[in-house]
Coordinates of C-alpha atoms and ligand atoms in Angstrom, one line a residue:
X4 CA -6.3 -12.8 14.6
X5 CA -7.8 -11.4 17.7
X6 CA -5.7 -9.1 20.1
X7 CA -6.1 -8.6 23.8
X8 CA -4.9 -5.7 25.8
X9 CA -4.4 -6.4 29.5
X10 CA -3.1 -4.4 32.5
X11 CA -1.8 -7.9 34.4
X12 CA 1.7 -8.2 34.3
X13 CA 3.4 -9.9 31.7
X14 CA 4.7 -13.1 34.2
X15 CA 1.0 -12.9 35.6
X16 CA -0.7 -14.2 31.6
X17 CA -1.1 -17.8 30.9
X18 CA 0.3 -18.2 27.5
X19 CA 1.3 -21.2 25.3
X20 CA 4.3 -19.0 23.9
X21 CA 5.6 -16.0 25.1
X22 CA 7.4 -13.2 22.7
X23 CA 10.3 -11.2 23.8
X24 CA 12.0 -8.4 22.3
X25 CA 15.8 -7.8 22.7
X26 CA 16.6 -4.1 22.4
X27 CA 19.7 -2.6 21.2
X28 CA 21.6 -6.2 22.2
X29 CA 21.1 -5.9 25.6
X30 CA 20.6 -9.3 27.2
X31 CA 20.4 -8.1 30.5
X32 CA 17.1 -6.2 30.9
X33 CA 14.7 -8.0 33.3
X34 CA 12.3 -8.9 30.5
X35 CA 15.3 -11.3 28.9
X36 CA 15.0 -14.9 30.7
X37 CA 17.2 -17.1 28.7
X38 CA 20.7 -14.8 28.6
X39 CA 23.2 -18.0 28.8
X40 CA 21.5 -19.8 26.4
X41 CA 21.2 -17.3 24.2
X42 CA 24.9 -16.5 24.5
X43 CA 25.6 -20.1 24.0
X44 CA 24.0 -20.2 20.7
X45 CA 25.9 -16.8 19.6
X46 CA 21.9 -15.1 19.5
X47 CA 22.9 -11.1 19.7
X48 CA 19.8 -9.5 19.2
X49 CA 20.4 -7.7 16.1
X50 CA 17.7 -5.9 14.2
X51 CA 15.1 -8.9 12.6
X52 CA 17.0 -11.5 14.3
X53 CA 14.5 -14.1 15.9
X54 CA 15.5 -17.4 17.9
X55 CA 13.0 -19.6 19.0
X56 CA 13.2 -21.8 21.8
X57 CA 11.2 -24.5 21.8
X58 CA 11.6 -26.6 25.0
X59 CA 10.9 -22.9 26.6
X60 CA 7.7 -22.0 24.7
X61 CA 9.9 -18.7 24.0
X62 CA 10.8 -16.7 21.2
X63 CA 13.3 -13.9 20.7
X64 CA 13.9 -11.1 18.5
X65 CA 15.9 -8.4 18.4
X66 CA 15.3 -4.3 17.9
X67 CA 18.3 -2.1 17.2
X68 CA 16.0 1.0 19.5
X69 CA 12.3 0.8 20.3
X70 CA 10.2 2.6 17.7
X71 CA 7.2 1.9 15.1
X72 CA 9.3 1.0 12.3
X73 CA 11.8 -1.4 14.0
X74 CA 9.1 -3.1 16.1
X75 CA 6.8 -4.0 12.8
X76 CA 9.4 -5.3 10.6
X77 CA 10.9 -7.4 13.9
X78 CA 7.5 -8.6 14.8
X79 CA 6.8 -8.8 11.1
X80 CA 9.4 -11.7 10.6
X81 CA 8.5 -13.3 13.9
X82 CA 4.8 -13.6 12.7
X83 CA 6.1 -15.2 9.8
X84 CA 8.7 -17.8 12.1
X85 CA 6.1 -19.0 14.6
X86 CA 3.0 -18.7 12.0
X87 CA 2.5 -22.6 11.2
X88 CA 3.3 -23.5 15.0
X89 CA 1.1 -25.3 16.7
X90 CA 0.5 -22.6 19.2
X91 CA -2.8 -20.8 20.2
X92 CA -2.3 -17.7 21.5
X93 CA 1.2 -15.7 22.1
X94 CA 1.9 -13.2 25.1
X95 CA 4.2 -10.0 24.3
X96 CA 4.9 -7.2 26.7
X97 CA 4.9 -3.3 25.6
X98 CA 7.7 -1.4 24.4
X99 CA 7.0 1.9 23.9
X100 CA 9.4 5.0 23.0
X101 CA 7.1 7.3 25.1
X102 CA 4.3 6.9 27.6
X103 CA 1.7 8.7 25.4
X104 CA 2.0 7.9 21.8
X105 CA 1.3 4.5 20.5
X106 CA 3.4 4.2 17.2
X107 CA 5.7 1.2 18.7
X108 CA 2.1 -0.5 19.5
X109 CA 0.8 0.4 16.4
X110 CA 4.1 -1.4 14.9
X111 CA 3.6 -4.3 17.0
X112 CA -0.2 -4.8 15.9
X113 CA 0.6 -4.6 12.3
X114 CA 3.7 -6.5 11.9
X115 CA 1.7 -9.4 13.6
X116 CA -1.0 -9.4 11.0
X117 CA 1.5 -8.1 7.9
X118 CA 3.6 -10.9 8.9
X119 CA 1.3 -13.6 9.4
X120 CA 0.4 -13.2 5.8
X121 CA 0.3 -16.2 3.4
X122 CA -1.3 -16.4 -0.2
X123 CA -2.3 -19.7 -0.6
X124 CA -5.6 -19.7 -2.5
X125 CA -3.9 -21.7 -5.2
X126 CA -2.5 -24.4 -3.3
X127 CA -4.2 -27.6 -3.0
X128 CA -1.9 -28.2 0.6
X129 CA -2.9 -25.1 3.0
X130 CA -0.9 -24.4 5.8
X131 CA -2.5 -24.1 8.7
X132 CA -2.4 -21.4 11.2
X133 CA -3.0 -22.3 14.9
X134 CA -2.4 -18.7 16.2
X135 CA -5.6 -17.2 17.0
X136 CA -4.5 -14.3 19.6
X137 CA -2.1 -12.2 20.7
X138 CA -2.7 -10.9 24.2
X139 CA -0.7 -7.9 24.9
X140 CA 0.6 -6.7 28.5
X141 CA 0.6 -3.1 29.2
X142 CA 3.5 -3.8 31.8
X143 CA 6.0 -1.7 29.9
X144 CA 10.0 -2.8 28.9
X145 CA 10.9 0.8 30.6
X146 CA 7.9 0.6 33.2
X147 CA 6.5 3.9 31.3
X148 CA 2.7 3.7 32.5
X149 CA 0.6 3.3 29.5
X150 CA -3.3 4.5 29.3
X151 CA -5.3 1.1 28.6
X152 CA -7.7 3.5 26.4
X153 CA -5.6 5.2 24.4
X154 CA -3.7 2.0 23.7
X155 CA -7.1 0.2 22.4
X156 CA -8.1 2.8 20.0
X157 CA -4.4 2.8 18.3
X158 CA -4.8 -1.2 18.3
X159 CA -8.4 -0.6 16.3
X160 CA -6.8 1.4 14.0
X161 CA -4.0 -1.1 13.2
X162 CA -5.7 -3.7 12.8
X163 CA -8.2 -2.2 10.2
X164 CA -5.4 -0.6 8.2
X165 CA -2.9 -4.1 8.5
X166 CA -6.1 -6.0 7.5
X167 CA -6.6 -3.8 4.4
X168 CA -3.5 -4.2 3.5
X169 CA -3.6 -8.1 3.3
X170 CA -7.0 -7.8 1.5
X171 CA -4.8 -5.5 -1.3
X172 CA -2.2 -8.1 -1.4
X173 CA -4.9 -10.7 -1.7
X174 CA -6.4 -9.1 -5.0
X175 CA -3.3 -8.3 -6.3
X176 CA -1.5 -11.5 -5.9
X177 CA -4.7 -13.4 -8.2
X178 CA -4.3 -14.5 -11.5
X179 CA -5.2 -11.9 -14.5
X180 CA -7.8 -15.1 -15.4
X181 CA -9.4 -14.6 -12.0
X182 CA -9.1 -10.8 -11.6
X183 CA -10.1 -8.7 -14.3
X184 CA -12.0 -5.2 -15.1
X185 CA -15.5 -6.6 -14.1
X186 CA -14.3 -8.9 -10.8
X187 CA -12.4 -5.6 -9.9
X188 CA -15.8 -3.4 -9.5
X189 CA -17.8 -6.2 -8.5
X190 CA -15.2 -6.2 -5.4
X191 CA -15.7 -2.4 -5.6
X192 CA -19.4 -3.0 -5.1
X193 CA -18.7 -5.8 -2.3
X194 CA -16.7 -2.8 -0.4
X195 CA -19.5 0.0 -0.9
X196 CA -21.7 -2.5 0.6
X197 CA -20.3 -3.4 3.5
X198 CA -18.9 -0.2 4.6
X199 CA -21.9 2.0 3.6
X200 CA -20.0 3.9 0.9
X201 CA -21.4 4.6 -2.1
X202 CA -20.2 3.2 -5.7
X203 CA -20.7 4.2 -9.4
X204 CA -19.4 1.5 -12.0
X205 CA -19.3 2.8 -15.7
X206 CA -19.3 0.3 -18.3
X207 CA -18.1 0.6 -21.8
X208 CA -20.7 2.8 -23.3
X209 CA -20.4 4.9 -20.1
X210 CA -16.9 5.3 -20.6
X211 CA -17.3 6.4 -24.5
X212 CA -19.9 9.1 -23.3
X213 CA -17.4 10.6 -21.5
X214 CA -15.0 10.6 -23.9
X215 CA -12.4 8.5 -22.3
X216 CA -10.4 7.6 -25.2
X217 CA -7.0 7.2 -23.9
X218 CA -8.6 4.8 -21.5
X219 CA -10.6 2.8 -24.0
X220 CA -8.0 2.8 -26.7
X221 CA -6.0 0.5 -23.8
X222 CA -8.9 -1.6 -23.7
X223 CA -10.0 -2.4 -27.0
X224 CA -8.2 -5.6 -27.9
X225 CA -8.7 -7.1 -24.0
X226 CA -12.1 -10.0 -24.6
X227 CA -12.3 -8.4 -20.6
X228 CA -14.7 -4.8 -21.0
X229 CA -13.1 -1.9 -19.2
X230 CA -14.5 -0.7 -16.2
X231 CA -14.0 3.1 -14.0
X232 CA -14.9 2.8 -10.4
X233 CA -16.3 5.9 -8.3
X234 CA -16.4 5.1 -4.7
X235 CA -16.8 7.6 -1.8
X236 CA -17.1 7.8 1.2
X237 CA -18.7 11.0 2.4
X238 CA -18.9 11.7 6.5
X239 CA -20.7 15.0 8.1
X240 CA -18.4 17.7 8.8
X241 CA -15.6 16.4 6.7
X242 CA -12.0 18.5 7.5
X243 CA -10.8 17.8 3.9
X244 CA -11.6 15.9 1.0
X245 CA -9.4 13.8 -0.9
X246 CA -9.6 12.1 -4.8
X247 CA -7.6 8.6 -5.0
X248 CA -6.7 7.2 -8.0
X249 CA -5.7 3.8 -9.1
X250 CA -3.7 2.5 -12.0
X251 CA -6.0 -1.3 -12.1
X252 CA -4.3 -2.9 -15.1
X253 CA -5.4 -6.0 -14.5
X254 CA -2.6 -7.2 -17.0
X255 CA -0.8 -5.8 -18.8
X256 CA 1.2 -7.5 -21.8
X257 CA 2.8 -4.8 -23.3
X258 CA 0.2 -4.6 -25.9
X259 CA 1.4 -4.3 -29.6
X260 CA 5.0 -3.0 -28.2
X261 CA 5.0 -6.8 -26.7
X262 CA 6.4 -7.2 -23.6
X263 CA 9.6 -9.5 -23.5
X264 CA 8.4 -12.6 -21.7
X265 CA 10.8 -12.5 -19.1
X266 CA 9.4 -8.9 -18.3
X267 CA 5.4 -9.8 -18.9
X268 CA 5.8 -12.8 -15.9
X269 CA 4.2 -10.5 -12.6
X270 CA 2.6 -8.0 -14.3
X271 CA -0.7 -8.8 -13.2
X272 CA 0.8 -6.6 -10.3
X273 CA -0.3 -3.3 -12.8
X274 CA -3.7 -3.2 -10.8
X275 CA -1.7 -2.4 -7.6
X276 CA -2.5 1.1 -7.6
X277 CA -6.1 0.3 -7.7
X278 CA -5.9 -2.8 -5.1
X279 CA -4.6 -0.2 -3.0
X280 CA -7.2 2.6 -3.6
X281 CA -9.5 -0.4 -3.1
X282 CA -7.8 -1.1 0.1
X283 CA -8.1 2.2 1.5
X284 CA -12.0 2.6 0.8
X285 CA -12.4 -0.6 2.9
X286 CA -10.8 0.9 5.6
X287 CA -11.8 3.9 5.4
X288 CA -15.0 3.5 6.7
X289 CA -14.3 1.3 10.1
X290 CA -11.6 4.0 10.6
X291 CA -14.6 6.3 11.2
X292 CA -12.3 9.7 10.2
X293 CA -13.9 13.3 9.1
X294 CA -12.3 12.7 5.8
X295 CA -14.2 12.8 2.7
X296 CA -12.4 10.0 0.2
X297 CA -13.3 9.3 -3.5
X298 CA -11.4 6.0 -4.8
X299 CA -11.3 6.4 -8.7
X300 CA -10.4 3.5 -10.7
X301 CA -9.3 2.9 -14.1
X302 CA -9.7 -0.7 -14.6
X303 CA -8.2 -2.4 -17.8
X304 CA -6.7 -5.1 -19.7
X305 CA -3.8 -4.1 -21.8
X306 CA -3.4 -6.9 -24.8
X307 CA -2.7 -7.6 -28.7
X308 CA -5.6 -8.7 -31.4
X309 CA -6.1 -7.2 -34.7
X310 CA -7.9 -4.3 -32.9
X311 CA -5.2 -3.3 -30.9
X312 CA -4.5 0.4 -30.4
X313 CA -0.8 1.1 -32.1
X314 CA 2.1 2.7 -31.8
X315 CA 1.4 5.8 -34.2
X316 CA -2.2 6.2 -33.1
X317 CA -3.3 9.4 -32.3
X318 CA -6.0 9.5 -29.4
X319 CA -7.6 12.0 -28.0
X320 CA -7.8 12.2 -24.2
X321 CA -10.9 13.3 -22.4
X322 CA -9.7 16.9 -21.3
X323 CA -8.9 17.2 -25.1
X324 CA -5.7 17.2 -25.5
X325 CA -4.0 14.8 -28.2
X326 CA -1.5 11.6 -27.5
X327 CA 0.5 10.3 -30.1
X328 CA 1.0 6.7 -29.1
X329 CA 4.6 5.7 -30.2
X330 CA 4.9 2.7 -27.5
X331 CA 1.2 0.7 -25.9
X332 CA 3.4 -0.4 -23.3
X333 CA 3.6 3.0 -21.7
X334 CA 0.0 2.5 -21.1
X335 CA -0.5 3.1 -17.5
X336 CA -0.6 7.3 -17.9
X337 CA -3.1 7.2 -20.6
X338 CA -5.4 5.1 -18.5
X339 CA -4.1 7.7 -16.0
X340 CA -4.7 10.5 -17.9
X341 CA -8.6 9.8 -18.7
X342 CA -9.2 8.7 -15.0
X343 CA -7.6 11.9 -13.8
X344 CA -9.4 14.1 -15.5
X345 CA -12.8 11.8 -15.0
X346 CA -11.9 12.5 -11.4
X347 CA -11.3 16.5 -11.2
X348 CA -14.4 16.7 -13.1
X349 CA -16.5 14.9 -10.6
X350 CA -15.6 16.3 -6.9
X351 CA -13.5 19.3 -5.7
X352 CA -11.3 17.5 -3.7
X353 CA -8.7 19.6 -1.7
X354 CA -5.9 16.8 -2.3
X355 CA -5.6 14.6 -5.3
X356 CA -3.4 11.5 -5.1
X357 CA -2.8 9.0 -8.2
X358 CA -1.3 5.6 -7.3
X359 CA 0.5 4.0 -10.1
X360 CA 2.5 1.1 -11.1
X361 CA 3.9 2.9 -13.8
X362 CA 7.6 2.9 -14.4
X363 CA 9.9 0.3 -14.5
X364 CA 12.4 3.8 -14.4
X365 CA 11.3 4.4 -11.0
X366 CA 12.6 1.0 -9.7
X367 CA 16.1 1.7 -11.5
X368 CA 16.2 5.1 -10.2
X369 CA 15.3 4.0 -6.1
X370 CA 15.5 0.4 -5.9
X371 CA 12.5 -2.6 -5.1
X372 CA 11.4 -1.3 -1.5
X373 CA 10.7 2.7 -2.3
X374 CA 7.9 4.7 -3.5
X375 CA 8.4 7.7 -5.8
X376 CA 6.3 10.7 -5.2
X377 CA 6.1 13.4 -8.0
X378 CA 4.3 16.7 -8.4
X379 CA 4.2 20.6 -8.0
X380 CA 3.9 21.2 -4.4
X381 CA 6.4 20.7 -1.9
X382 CA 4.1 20.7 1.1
X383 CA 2.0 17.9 -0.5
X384 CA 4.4 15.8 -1.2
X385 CA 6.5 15.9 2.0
X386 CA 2.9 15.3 3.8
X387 CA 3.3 11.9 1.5
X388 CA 6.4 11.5 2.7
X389 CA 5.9 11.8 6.4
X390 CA 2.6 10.1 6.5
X391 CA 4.8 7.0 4.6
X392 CA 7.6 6.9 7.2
X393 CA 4.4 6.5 10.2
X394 CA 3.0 3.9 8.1
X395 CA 6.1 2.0 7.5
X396 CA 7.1 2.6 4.0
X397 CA 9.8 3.8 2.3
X398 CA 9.1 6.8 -0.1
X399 CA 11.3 9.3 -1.7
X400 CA 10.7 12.7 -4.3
X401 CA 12.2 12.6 -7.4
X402 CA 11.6 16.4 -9.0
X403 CA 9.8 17.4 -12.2
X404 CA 12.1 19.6 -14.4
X405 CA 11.6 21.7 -17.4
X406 CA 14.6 20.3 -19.8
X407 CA 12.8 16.2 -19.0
X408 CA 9.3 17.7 -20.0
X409 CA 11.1 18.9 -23.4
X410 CA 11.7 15.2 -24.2
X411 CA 8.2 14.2 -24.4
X412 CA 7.1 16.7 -27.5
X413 CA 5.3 15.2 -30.4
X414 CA 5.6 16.3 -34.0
X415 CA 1.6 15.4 -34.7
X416 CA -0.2 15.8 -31.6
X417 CA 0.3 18.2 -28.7
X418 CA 2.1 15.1 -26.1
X419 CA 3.7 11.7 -26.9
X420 CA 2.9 8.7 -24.3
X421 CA 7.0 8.2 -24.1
X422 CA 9.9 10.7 -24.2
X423 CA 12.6 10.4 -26.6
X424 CA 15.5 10.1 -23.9
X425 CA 16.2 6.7 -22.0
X426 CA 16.8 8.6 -18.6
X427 CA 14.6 9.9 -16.1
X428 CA 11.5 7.9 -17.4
X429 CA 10.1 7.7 -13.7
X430 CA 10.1 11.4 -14.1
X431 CA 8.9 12.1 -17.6
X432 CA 5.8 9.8 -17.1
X433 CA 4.9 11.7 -14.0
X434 CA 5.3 15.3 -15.9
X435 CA 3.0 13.4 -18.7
X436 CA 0.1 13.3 -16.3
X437 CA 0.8 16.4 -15.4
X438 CA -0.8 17.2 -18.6
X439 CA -4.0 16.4 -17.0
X440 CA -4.1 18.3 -13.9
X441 CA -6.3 21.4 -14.2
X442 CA -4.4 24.7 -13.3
X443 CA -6.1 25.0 -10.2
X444 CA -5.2 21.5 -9.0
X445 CA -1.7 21.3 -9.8
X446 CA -0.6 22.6 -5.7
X447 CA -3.6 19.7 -4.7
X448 CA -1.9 16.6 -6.5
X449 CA 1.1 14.1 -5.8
X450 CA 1.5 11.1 -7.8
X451 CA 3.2 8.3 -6.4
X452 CA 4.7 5.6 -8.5
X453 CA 4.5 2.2 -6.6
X454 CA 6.3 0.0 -9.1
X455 CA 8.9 -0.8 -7.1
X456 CA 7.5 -2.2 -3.6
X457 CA 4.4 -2.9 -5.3
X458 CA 5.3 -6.6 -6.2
X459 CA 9.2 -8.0 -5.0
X460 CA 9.5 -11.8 -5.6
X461 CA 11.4 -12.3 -2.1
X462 CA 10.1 -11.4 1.6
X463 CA 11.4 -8.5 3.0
X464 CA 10.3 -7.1 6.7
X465 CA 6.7 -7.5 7.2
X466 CA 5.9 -8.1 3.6
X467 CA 5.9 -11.6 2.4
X468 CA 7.5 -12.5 -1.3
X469 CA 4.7 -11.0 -3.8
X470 CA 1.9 -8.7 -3.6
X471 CA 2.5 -6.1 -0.4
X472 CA -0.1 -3.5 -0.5
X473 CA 1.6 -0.6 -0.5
X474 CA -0.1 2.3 -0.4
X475 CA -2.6 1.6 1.9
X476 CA -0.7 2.5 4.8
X477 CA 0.8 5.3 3.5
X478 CA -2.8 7.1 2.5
X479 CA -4.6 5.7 5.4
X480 CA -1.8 8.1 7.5
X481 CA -2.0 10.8 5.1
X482 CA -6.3 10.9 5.8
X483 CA -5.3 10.4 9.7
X484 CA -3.2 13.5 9.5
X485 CA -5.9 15.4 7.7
X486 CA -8.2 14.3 9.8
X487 CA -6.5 16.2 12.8
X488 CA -6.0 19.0 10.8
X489 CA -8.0 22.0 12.3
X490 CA -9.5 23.5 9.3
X491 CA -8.5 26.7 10.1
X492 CA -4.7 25.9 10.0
X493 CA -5.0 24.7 6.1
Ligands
LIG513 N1 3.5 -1.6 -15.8 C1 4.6 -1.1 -16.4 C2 5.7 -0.6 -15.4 C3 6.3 -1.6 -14.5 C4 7.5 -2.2 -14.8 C5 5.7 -1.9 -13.3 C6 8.1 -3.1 -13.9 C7 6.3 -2.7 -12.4 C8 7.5 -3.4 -12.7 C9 4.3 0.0 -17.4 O1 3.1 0.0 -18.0 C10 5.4 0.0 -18.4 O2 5.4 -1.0 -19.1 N2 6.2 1.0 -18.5 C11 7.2 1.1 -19.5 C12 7.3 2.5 -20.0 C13 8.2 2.6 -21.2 C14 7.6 1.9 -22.4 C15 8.3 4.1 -21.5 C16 8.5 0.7 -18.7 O3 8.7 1.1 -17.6 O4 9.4 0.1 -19.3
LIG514 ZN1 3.1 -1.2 -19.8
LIG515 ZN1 1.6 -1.0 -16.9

């Protein structure tokens, strides 16, 4: 999808359809051509609402205010409307909440291409999509006057970070027979290559020399070999550097603790966490920021066979500590745990964030759309939290507590992989990789437990019925805030 920024008035581009955006219901701003018509057919204007009129090449939706978030789920479901008509390019004005910052653009730009999304690799009928560009008038709904430079550079950024995200969605939405441990880091490998990053795949017997035996344990009745991915991305001068990691369960079954089948149907969404680490590393290099990233992976298939690891297994996790295993379908933090630690021992990163699918808890504790984000430090979590919001997410804390981390003592070993309460799981899987945080780290680290958004069988906003990508937005703010960062302010 190509975009075009132009300084001609909006009534001055040729167009085959032209987009306009009702704001706060009002039908009689000068931007609104069709008001009896639309009053005819009872169209109000209302947040998401879209009417398109054909016989006027014109399409309507409606904003409850102007801002980022409003405009990218609006344009979002308007993509998604006029995606498989036969139009060529689209025309939409500007609406910005203030002459100088582009969040509403950015909005605009990445609902198009969020909501333009389809999955369709698997389908032998592909719909086709005529839409090829969306040329954007700086003439502005409140006549602000917008700088044309300014303006591209937020549109470049959008459009790398909206493009990662669909390329997250595409690898998470393929079949666990398509997408496994060893596609994962060849696409790793694809990404180092094209963006000049630099990539370390450890195979099997890598993984046993460094002691990863949480990690492996998951593996070992998977026919698919385990793989951990180190990407980085290293620029000169960097103002910060920051350790990703991904939960890449390419499936996950349950393993011995077998998963209900009603409850094992989507989870080949348990590599999200590593789709989106992936996204972000294939951004991260076109958004050209003094950030230095590292994208750890733990990439596994969690099955049965008679070499399964089993509940009442003891392992013993890389930083040394001991697991007893009383459930394999809590497998996500051991895979965690090793990775973690894999991670803290390889770079000094000034941030550490882990990206999980990891509790079904966390879903019943905040619902499908939200995000929980765990950890020690306040300051790095809110930062989370914040960088979310710009990025058009929804993510909320849920606090660590001392009586929760009680529940997860073990008789035999020094942790169990589940706690012995039913409530709060969200939480006590989050104070389990805890465990793995160095001292020193634990103010660096957030964890953020994607299992809600990470996969919802219906479209909501900008995200299409499947795979979504979360997570890429959210980090890809958090290294743009960093990047702006003056070091001396840390
Ligand atoms: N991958 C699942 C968590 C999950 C559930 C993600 C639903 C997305 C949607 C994870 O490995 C898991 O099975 N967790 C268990 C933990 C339990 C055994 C303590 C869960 O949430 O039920
Ligand atoms: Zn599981
Ligand atoms: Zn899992």
């Amino acid at each position: 999808m190509n975009f075009k920024l132009t300084e001609k008035k909006i009534n001055d581009i040729e167009a085959d359809l032209e987009v306009i955006v009702v704001v706060g219901e009002d039908l009689d701003h000068r931007f609104v051509k069709d008001r009896e018509l639309l009053e005819k057919v009872a169209f109000k204007g209302g947040q998401d609402e879209v009417y398109y009129l054909p016989e006027r090449d014109r399409v309507y939706v409606g904003v409850e205010s102007i801002g980022g978030e409003n405009m990218r789920t609006a344009i979002g479901v308007l993509a998604r409307r006029v995606r498989t008509l036969k139009y060529k390019n689209l025309k939409i004005a500007s609406y910005m909440n203030h002459p100088k910052c582009t969040a509403v653009l950015r909005g605009v730009v990445e609902g198009f291409i969020l909501g333009s999304y389809s999955f369709e690799k698997y389908k032998s009928q592909k719909s086709k999509s005529h839409l090829k560009e969306i040329i954007i008038s700086l003439e502005d709904y409140r006549e602000f006057e917008l700088n044309l430079e300014s303006c591209e550079s937020a549109l470049e950024k959008s459009k790398i970070i909206a493009e990662a995200t669909n390329f997250t969605r595409d690898i998470v939405n393929t079949p666990p027979e398509d997408f496994y441990p060893k596609v994962m880091a060849k696409v790793a490998k694809d990404i180092a290559k094209e963006g000049g990053l630099e990539c370390r795949v450890l195979k099997q017997k890598d993984i046993r020399e460094e002691s990863m035996n949480a990690l492996l344990a998951v593996s070992r009745a998977s026919s698919r070999k385990p793989r951990v991915i180190h990407l980085s991305y290293k620029p000169k001068n960097p103002k910060a550097v920051i350790s990703l990691v991904g939960k890449g369960l390419t499936y996950d079954s349950g393993g011995l603790s077998l998963k209900p089948s009603d409850f094992m149907v989507t989870m080949k969404l348990d590599k999200s966490g590593a789709s989106a680490v992936l996204g972000v590393m294939k951004a991260i290099s076109k958004l050209n920021l003094p950030v230095e990233v590292h994208g750890f992976i733990g990439a596994v298939e969690n099955m049965i066979g008679g070499n399964a690891y089993k509940p009442d297994d003891v392992l013993v996790a890389k930083n040394g500590k001991t697991i007893e295993v009383r459930n394999t379908d809590a497998e996500g933090r051991l895979v965690l745990a090793d990775v973690l630690s894999f991670a803290q021992q390889e770079v000094d990163a000034d941030y550490i964030f882990d990206m999980a699918t990891l509790t079904g808890a966390s879903v019943v504790a905040v619902g499908n759309y939200t995000s929980t984000v765990m950890g020690f430090s306040d300051e790095v979590k809110d930062m989370v939290i914040q960088a979310s919001k710009r990025g058009g997410e929804f993510m909320t804390k849920l606090d660590f507590n001392r009586y929760l981390k009680k529940s997860l003592k073990s008789n035999i070993a020094d942790i169990c992989n589940i706690s012995n309460t039913r409530y709060g799981g969200a939480i006590t899987a989050g104070m389990f990789l805890s465990e793995f945080i160095e001292e020193d780290n634990r103010d660096k680290w957030a964890h953020i437990d994607i299992a809600g958004p990470a996969f919802v069988e219906h479209e909501w906003g900008e995200n299409p019925a499947g795979a979504t990508g979360v997570g890429v937005r959210s980090i890809c703010r958090v290294i743009e805030l960093l990047a702006k960062r003056n070091i001396e302010c840390n």
